[in-house]
PDB file of C-alpha atoms in Angstrom:
ATOM      1  CA  MET A 633      13.029 -15.227 -12.049  1.00 77.00           C
ATOM      2  CA  GLN A 634      16.382 -13.860 -11.581  1.00 88.00           C
ATOM      3  CA  THR A 635      18.855 -15.290  -9.052  1.00 90.00           C
ATOM      4  CA  THR A 636      19.041 -11.780  -7.337  1.00 92.00           C
ATOM      5  CA  LEU A 637      15.336 -12.255  -6.174  1.00 91.00           C
ATOM      6  CA  ARG A 638      15.869 -13.798  -2.612  1.00 91.00           C
ATOM      7  CA  PRO A 639      14.314 -13.393   0.770  1.00 92.00           C
ATOM      8  CA  GLY A 640      15.452 -10.331   2.718  1.00 92.00           C
ATOM      9  CA  LEU A 641      14.849  -7.693   0.206  1.00 91.00           C
ATOM     10  CA  THR A 642      13.842  -4.385   1.494  1.00 92.00           C
ATOM     11  CA  ALA A 643      12.513  -1.002   0.345  1.00 94.00           C
ATOM     12  CA  ARG A 644      11.320   2.058   2.053  1.00 94.00           C
ATOM     13  CA  MET A 645       8.693   4.603   0.964  1.00 94.00           C
ATOM     14  CA  GLU A 646       7.596   7.919   2.289  1.00 95.00           C
ATOM     15  CA  TYR A 647       3.972   8.795   1.314  1.00 95.00           C
ATOM     16  CA  VAL A 648       2.355  12.158   1.938  1.00 96.00           C
ATOM     17  CA  VAL A 649      -1.429  11.526   2.652  1.00 96.00           C
ATOM     18  CA  PRO A 650      -3.598  13.376   0.290  1.00 97.00           C
ATOM     19  CA  PRO A 651      -7.085  14.056   1.389  1.00 95.00           C
ATOM     20  CA  GLU A 652      -8.369  11.708  -1.598  1.00 95.00           C
ATOM     21  CA  ARG A 653      -6.512   8.677   0.371  1.00 96.00           C
ATOM     22  CA  THR A 654      -8.474   9.072   3.707  1.00 96.00           C
ATOM     23  CA  VAL A 655     -11.294   6.926   5.106  1.00 96.00           C
ATOM     24  CA  PRO A 656     -14.229   8.969   3.986  1.00 96.00           C
ATOM     25  CA  ASN A 657     -12.998   8.807   0.458  1.00 95.00           C
ATOM     26  CA  LEU A 658     -12.128   4.920   0.385  1.00 95.00           C
ATOM     27  CA  LEU A 659     -15.691   4.100  -0.798  1.00 94.00           C
ATOM     28  CA  PRO A 660     -17.699   7.314  -1.288  1.00 91.00           C
ATOM     29  CA  GLU A 661     -20.910   5.467  -1.668  1.00 95.00           C
ATOM     30  CA  SER A 662     -20.502   4.242   1.741  1.00 95.00           C
ATOM     31  CA  GLU A 663     -22.677   6.359   4.241  1.00 96.00           C
ATOM     32  CA  GLN A 664     -20.850   4.715   7.113  1.00 97.00           C
ATOM     33  CA  PHE A 665     -17.378   5.854   5.996  1.00 96.00           C
ATOM     34  CA  ALA A 666     -18.490   9.510   5.246  1.00 95.00           C
ATOM     35  CA  PRO A 667     -18.592  10.919   8.874  1.00 95.00           C
ATOM     36  CA  LEU A 668     -15.317   9.468   9.973  1.00 96.00           C
ATOM     37  CA  PRO A 669     -12.270  11.385  10.276  1.00 96.00           C
ATOM     38  CA  PRO A 670     -10.028  12.245   7.291  1.00 96.00           C
ATOM     39  CA  VAL A 671      -7.163   9.832   8.159  1.00 96.00           C
ATOM     40  CA  LEU A 672      -5.308   7.432   5.998  1.00 96.00           C
ATOM     41  CA  ALA A 673      -7.690   4.522   5.292  1.00 95.00           C
ATOM     42  CA  THR A 674      -6.181   0.981   5.892  1.00 94.00           C
ATOM     43  CA  GLY A 675      -7.544  -0.256   2.576  1.00 93.00           C
ATOM     44  CA  TYR A 676      -5.210   2.721   0.926  1.00 95.00           C
ATOM     45  CA  MET A 677      -2.329   1.691   3.092  1.00 94.00           C
ATOM     46  CA  VAL A 678      -2.391  -2.086   1.859  1.00 93.00           C
ATOM     47  CA  GLY A 679      -1.842  -0.533  -1.750  1.00 93.00           C
ATOM     48  CA  ILE A 680       0.910   1.599  -0.476  1.00 94.00           C
ATOM     49  CA  VAL A 681       2.585  -1.637   1.224  1.00 92.00           C
ATOM     50  CA  GLU A 682       2.057  -3.428  -2.163  1.00 92.00           C
ATOM     51  CA  TRP A 683       3.639  -0.531  -3.923  1.00 94.00           C
ATOM     52  CA  THR A 684       6.572  -0.779  -1.648  1.00 94.00           C
ATOM     53  CA  CYS A 685       6.943  -4.375  -2.220  1.00 91.00           C
ATOM     54  CA  GLN A 686       7.025  -3.689  -6.000  1.00 92.00           C
ATOM     55  CA  ARG A 687       9.755  -1.450  -5.545  1.00 93.00           C
ATOM     56  CA  ALA A 688      11.900  -3.805  -3.498  1.00 93.00           C
ATOM     57  CA  ILE A 689      11.669  -6.404  -6.319  1.00 92.00           C
ATOM     58  CA  ASP A 690      12.170  -3.921  -9.197  1.00 92.00           C
ATOM     59  CA  GLY A 691      14.985  -5.204 -11.380  1.00 91.00           C
ATOM     60  CA  HIS A 692      14.738  -8.897  -9.849  1.00 93.00           C
ATOM     61  CA  LEU A 693      11.997 -10.258 -12.269  1.00 92.00           C
ATOM     62  CA  SER A 694      12.836 -11.242 -15.831  1.00 91.00           C
ATOM     63  CA  ASP A 695      11.025 -10.012 -18.606  1.00 91.00           C
ATOM     64  CA  GLY A 696       7.184 -10.769 -18.687  1.00 92.00           C
ATOM     65  CA  GLU A 697       7.179 -11.806 -14.928  1.00 91.00           C
ATOM     66  CA  GLN A 698       4.690 -10.300 -12.481  1.00 89.00           C
ATOM     67  CA  THR A 699       4.007 -10.821  -8.821  1.00 87.00           C
ATOM     68  CA  LEU A 700       0.818 -11.541  -7.002  1.00 83.00           C
ATOM     69  CA  GLY A 701       0.101 -11.141  -3.421  1.00 76.00           C
ATOM     70  CA  VAL A 702      -1.839 -13.769  -1.642  1.00 79.00           C
ATOM     71  CA  HIS A 703      -1.974 -12.824   1.984  1.00 88.00           C
ATOM     72  CA  VAL A 704      -1.656  -9.464   3.769  1.00 88.00           C
ATOM     73  CA  ASP A 705      -1.034  -9.547   7.614  1.00 91.00           C
ATOM     74  CA  LEU A 706      -0.316  -6.081   8.849  1.00 89.00           C
ATOM     75  CA  SER A 707      -1.534  -3.807  11.627  1.00 90.00           C
ATOM     76  CA  HIS A 708      -2.632   0.109  11.441  1.00 86.00           C
ATOM     77  CA  GLU A 709      -2.187   1.095  14.912  1.00 89.00           C
ATOM     78  CA  ALA A 710      -2.206   4.764  14.684  1.00 89.00           C
ATOM     79  CA  ALA A 711      -4.222   7.412  12.690  1.00 90.00           C
ATOM     80  CA  THR A 712      -2.250   9.208   9.864  1.00 91.00           C
ATOM     81  CA  PRO A 713      -3.592  12.508   9.082  1.00 91.00           C
ATOM     82  CA  VAL A 714      -3.524  14.295   5.891  1.00 94.00           C
ATOM     83  CA  GLY A 715      -0.144  15.817   5.055  1.00 92.00           C
TER      84      GLY A 715
END
């Protein structure tokens, strides 16, 4: 681990929601998800947060090092439509 990897790193990411990242597409085999509105699925949002975290630490890990998330604590308080 490099000495530049410290608490307080930040990153920002903008993401345009495509139709395939909406609730009905989260688990296509789920008949309960199928009729729900086409808004960003919280499950995909977790992946976007992870992606942003990876961007924040980009350049701060030594060769061969990786990260592993062990806890997610977030709120998804408003629907985010496609586009």
